Short mmCIF file of C-alpha atoms in Angstrom, two decimals:
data_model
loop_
_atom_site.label_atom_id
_atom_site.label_comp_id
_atom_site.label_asym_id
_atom_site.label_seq_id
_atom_site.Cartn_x
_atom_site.Cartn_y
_atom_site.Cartn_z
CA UNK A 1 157.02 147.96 90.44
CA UNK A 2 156.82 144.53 88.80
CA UNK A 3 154.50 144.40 85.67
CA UNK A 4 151.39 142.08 85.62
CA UNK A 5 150.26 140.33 82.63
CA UNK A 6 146.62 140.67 82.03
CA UNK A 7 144.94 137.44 82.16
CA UNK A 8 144.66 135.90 78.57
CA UNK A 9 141.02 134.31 77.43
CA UNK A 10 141.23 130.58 76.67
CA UNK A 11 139.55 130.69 73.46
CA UNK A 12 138.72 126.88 74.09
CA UNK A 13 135.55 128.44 76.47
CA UNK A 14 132.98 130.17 74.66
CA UNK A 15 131.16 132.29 76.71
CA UNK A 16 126.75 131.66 76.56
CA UNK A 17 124.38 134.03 78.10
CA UNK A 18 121.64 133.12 80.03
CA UNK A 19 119.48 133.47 77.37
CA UNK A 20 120.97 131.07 75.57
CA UNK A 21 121.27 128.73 78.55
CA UNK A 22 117.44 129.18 78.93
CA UNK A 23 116.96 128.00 75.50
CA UNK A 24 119.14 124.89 75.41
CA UNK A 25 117.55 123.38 78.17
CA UNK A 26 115.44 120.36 77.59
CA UNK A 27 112.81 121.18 79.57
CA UNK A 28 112.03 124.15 76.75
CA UNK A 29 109.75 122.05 74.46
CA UNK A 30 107.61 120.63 77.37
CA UNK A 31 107.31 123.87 78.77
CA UNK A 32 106.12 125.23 75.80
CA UNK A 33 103.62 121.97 74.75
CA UNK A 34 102.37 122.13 78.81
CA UNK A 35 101.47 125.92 78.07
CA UNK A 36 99.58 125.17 74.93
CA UNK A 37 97.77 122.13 75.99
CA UNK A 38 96.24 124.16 79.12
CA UNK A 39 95.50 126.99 76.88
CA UNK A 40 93.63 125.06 73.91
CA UNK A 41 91.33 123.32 77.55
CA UNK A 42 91.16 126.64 78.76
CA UNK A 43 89.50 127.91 75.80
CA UNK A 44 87.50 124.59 74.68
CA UNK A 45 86.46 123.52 78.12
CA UNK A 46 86.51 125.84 80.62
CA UNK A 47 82.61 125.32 81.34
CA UNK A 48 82.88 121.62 81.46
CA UNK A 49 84.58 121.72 85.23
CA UNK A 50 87.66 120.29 83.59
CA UNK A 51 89.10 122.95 86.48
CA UNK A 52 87.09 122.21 89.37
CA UNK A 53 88.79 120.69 92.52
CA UNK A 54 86.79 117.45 91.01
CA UNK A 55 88.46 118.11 87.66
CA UNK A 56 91.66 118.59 88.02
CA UNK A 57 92.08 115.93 90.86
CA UNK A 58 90.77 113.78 87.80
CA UNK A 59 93.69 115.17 85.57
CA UNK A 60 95.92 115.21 88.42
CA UNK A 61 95.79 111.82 89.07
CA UNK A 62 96.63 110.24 85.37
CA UNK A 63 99.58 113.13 84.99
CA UNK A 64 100.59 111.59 88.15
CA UNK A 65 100.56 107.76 86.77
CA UNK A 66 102.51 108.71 83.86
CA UNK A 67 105.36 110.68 85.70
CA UNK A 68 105.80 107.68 88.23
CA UNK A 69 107.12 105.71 85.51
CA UNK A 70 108.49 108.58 83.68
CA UNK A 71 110.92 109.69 85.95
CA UNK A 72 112.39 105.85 85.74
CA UNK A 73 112.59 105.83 81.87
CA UNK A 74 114.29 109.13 81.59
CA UNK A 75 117.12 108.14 83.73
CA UNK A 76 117.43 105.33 81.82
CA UNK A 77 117.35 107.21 78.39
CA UNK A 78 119.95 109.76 79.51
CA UNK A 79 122.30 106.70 80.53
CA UNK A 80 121.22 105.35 76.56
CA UNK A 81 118.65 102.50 77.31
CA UNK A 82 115.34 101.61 77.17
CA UNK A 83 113.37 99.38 78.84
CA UNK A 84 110.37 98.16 76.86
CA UNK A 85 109.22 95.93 79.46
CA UNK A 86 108.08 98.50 81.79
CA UNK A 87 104.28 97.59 80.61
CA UNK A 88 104.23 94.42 81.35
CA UNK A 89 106.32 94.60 84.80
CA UNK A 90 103.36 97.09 85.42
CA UNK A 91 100.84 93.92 85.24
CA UNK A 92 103.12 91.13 86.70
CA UNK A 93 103.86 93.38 89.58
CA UNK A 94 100.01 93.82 90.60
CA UNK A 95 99.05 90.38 89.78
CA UNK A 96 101.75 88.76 92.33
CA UNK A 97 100.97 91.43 94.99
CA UNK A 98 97.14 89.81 94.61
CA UNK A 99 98.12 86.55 94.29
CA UNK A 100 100.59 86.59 97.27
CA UNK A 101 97.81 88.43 99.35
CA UNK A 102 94.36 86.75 98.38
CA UNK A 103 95.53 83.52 97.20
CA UNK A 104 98.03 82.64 99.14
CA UNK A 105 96.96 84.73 102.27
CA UNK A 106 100.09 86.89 103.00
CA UNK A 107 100.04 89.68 104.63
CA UNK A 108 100.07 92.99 102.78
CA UNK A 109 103.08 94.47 103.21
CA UNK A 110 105.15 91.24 103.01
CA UNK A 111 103.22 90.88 99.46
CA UNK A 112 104.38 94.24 98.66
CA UNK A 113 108.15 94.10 99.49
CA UNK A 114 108.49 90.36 97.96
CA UNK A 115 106.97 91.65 94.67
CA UNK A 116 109.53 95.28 95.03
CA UNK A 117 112.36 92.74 95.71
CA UNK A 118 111.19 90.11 92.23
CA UNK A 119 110.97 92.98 90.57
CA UNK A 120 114.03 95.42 91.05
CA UNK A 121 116.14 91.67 90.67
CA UNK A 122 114.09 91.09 87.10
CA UNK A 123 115.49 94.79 86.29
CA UNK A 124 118.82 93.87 87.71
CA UNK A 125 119.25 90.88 85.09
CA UNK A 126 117.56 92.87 82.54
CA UNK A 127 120.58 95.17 82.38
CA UNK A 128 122.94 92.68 83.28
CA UNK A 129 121.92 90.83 80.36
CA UNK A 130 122.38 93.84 78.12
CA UNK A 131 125.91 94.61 79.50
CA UNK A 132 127.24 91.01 78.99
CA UNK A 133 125.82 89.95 75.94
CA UNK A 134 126.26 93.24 74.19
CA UNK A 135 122.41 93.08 72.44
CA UNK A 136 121.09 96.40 72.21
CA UNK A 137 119.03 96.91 75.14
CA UNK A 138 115.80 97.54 73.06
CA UNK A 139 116.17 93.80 71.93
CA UNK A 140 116.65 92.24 75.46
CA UNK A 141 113.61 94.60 77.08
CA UNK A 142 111.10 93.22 74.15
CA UNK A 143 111.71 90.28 74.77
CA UNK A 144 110.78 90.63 78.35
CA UNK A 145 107.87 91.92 77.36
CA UNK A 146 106.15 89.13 76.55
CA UNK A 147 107.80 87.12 78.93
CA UNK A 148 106.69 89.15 81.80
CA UNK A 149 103.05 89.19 80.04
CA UNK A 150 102.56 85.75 79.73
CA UNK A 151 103.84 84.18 82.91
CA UNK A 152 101.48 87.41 84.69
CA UNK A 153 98.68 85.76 82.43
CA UNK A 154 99.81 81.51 83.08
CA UNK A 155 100.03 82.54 86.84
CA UNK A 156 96.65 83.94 87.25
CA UNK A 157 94.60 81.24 85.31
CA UNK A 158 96.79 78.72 86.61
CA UNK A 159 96.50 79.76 90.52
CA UNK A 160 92.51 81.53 90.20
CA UNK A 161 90.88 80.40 86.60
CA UNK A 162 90.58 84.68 86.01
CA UNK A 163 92.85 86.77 84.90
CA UNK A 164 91.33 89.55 86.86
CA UNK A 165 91.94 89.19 90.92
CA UNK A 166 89.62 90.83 93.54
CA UNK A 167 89.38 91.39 97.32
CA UNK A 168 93.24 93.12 97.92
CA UNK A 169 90.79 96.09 99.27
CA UNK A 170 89.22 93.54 101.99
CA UNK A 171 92.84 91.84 102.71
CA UNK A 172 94.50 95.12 102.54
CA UNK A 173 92.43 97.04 105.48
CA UNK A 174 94.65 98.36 108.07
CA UNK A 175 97.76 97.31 106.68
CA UNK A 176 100.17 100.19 107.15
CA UNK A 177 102.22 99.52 103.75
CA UNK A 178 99.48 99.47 101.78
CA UNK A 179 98.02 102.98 103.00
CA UNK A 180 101.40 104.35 101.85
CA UNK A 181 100.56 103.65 98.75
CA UNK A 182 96.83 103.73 98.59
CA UNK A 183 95.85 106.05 101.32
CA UNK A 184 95.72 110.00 101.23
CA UNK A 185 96.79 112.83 102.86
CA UNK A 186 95.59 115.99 103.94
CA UNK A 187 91.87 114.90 104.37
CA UNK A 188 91.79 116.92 107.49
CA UNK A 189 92.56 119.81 105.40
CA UNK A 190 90.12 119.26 102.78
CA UNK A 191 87.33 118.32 105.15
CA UNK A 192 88.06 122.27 106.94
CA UNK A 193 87.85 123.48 103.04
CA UNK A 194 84.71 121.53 102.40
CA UNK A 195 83.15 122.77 105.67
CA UNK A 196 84.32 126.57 104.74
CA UNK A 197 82.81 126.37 101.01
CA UNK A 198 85.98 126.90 99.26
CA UNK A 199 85.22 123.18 97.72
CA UNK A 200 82.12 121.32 96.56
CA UNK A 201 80.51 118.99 99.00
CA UNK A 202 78.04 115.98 98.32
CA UNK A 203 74.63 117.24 99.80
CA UNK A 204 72.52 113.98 99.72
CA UNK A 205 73.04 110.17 100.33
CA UNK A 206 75.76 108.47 102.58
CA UNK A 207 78.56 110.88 102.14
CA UNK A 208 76.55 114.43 102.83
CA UNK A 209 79.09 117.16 103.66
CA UNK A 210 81.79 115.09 102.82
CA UNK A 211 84.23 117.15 99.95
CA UNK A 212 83.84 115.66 96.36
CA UNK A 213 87.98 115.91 96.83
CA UNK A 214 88.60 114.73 100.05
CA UNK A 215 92.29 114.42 99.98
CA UNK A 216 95.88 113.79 98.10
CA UNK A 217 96.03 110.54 96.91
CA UNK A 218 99.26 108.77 97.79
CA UNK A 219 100.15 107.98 94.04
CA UNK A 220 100.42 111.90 93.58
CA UNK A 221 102.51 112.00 96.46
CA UNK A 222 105.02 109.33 95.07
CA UNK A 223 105.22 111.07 92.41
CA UNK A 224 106.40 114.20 93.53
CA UNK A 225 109.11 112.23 95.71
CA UNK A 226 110.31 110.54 92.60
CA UNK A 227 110.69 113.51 90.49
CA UNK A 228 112.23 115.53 93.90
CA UNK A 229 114.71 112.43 93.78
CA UNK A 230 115.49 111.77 90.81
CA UNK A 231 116.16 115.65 89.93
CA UNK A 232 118.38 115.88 92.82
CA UNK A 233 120.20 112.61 91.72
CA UNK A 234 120.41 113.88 88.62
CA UNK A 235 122.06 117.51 88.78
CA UNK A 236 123.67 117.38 92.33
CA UNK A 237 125.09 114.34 92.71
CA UNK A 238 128.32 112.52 91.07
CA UNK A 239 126.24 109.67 89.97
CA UNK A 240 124.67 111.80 87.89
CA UNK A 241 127.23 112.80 86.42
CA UNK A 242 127.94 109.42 85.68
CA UNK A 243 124.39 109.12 84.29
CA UNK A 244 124.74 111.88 81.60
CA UNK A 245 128.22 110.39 81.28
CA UNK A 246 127.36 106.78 80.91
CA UNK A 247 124.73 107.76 77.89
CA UNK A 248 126.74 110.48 76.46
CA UNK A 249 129.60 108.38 75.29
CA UNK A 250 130.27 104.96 77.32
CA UNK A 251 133.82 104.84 76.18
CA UNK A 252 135.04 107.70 77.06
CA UNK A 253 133.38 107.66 80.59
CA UNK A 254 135.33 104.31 80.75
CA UNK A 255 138.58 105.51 80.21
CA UNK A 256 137.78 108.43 83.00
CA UNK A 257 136.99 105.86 85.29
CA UNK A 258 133.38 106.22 85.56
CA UNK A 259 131.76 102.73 86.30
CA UNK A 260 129.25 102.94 83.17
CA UNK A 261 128.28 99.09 83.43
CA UNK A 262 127.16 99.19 87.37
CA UNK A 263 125.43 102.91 86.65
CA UNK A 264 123.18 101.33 83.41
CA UNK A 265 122.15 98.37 85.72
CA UNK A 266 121.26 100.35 88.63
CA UNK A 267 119.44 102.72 86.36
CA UNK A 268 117.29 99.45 84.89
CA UNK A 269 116.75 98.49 88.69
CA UNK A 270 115.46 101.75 89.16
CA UNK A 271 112.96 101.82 86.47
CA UNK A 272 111.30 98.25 87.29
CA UNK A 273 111.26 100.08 90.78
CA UNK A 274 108.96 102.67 89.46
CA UNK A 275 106.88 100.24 87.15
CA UNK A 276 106.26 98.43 90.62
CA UNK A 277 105.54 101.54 92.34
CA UNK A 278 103.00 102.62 89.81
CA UNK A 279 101.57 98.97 90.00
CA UNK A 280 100.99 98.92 93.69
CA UNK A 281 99.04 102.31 93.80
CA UNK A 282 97.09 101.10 91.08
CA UNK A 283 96.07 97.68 93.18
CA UNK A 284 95.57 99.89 95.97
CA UNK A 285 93.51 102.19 94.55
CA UNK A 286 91.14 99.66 92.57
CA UNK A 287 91.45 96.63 94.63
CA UNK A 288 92.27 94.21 92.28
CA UNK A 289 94.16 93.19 89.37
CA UNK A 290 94.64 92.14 86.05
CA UNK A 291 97.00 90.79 83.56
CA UNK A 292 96.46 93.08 80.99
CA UNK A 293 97.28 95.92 83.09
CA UNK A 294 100.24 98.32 82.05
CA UNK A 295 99.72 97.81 78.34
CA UNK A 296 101.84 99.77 76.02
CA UNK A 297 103.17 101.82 79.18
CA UNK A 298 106.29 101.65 77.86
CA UNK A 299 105.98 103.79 75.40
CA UNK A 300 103.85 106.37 77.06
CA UNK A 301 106.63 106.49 79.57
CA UNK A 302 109.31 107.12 76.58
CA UNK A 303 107.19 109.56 74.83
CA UNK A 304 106.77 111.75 77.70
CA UNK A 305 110.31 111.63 78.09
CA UNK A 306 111.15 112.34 74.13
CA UNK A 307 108.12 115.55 75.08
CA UNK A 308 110.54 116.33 77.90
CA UNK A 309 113.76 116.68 75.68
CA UNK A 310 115.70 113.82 76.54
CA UNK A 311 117.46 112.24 73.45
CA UNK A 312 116.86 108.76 72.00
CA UNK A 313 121.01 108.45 71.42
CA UNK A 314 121.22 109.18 75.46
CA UNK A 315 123.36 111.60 77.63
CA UNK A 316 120.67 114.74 77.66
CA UNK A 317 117.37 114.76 79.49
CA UNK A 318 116.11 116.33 81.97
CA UNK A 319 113.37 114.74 85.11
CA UNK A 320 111.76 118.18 84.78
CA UNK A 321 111.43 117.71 81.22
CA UNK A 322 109.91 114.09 81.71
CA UNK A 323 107.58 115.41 84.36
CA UNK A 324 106.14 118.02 82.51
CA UNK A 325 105.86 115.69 79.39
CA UNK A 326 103.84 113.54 81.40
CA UNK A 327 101.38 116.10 82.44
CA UNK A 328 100.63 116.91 79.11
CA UNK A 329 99.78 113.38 78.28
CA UNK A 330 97.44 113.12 81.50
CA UNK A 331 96.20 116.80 80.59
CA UNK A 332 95.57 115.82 77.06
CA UNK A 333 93.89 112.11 77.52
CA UNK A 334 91.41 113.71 80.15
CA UNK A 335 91.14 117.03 78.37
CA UNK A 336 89.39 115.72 75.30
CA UNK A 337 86.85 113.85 78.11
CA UNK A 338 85.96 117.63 78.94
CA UNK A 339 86.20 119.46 75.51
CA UNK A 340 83.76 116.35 73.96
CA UNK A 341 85.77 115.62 71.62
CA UNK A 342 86.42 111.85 70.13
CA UNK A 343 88.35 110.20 72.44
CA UNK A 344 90.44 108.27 69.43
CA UNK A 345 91.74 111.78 68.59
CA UNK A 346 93.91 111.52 71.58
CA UNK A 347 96.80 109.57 70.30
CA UNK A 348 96.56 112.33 67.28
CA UNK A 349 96.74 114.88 69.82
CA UNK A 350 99.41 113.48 71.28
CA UNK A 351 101.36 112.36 68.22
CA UNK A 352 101.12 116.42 67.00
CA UNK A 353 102.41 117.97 70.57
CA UNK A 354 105.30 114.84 70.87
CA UNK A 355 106.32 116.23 66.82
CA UNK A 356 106.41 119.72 67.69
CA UNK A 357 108.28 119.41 70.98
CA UNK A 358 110.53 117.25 69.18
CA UNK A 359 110.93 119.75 66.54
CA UNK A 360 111.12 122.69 68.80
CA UNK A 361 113.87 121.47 71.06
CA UNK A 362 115.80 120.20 68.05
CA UNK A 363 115.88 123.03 65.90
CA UNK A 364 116.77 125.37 69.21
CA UNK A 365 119.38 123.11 70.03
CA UNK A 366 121.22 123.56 66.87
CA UNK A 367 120.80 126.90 66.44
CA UNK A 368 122.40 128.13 69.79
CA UNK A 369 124.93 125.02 69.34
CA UNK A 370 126.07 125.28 66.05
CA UNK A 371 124.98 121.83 65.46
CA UNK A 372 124.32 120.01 61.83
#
């Protein structure tokens, strides 16, 4: 009988256990800071209904603001850009949905897809501009910043005299694009609860027997869709592939034909998508808007991401990672509300658990990978 050769080991692959795969994932240090932030409430504010329905619809809600524009910046960071102009595209996209729709008497939904279309095209030049004139994209994004800022500011004195808009409530009443963004689901649901006692119900004035949480609001609901998405684009899909690839080392991905200029454009479309997104709940839900909205969103959006494990040099991140860095930010900022504690401590608070994630995923990272 013929003799077979025993398959030989390519000592190019090194095997990693599971273990090990656990620990290199990015998502480690905002597991880790999400399970010590609820702890340290837990134990400080337990009592102060911090975890009522009421309460954590409250939390719920900001964790939900910060992941919408999240999950944008940490595609972006894993292809190795930033986009500081996210704030500001925040406020310039609710002041022309409020200025197209009050002012100028549009209806709703045409405001809202005109202001989608400015905005993902402002995005679309943003990176173009980066890829052609080879500034770092840190540069060109700043100085959208304050070019977004003050035409959002020269457009609402100029058209109203206030840089604060009203009535997009009153203009916005039956309109069926604006419920998708400022409507909620499940009130049926929570009504039923309300009815059964499982949930706190107002007992006098105009809304007696109505639930104190009477349904999912629609900005929590885009935010679940975005992180489903942009997960799913992420680790199932070629693009992103071409995402990790395109951040990783540009290159390289060149010469293996990945098309790293179209992926870093689409990627700064994407994000002004979500700053718009985030922008239209917000008009939606207060029914009006301002020019100083969206202020230093930017870098709440990149610091949940940096909490989430992505890298500032690009190429590893994780929309997991980003999420769950964004719930401790909304945990944290509505936490210290509860515990009583000096709201200014927050950014400390946060500036400690963005360190130690930091620090955590860094120092994990080189010790499973050998790393210097």
């Amino acid at each position: 009988m013929p003799q077979t050769t025993p398959p030989t080991t390519d000592e190019r692959v090194k095997e990693i256990s599971g273990f090990r795969k656990a620990l290199i994932r990015p998502e480690l240090g905002s597991i880790c800071g999400v399970i010590l932030v609820f702890v340290f409430f837990f134990l400080t504010a337990r009592d102060s209904g911090m975890f009522s329905p009421a309460g954590v619809m409250n939390w719920s809600i900001v964790s939900a603001q910060f992941i919408i524009i999240a999950v944008g910046a940490c595609l972006l960071m894993i292809a190795g850009e930033f986009d500081l102009s996210v704030g500001s595209m925040i406020g310039f996209s609710g002041m022309s949905i409020a200025l197209l729709s009050v002012s100028f008497g549009w209806p709703v939904w045409l405001a809202i897809i005109v202001t989608f279309v400015l905005c993902v095209a402002i995005g679309a030049f943003n990176g173009w501009l980066v890829i052609k004139t080879g500034l770092p994209s840190f540069i060109v994004t700043l100085a959208f910043l304050f070019i977004l800022r003050g035409l959002t500011i020269f457009a609402a004195i100029a058209t109203t005299r206030k840089t604060i808009i009203g009535g997009v409530r009153e203009v916005a009443e039956g309109d069926w694009l604006a419920a998708i963004f400022g409507g909620k689901v499940l009130t049926g649901l929570f009504q039923w609860m309300g009815d059964q006692g499982w949930i706190e119900t107002f007992v006098r004035g105009t809304r007696e027997g109505q639930p104190v949480v009477d349904g999912i609001p629609m900005l929590m609901v885009w935010a679940l869709i975005l992180v489903i998405f942009g997960h799913w684009l992420l680790t199932k899909t070629k693009f992103g592939n071409w995402i990790f690839a395109a951040g990783g080392d540009a290159q390289a991905a060149r010469y293996v034909g990945v098309p790293v200029n179209r992926v870093k454009i689409m990627m700064f479309m994407f994000t002004a998508f979500c700053a718009c997104v985030f922008a239209t709940a917000q008009v939606m839900e207060f029914g009006s808007a301002g020019a100083d909205r969206g202020l230093l969103k930017e870098f709440e959006a990149i610091i949940s991401v940096v909490i989430g494990g992505a890298l500032l040099t690009g190429g590893y991140g994780s929309v997991i990672g980003a999420a769950l860095g964004a719930i401790v930010f909304g945990v944290v900022q509505q936490g210290l509300f509860f515990a009583g504690v000096e709201s200014s401590l927050f950014r400390v608070f946060l500036g400690v658990i963005l360190l130690l994630a930091v620090i955590l995923n860094t120092y994990i990272r080189r010790m499973i990978t050998g790393e210097k």
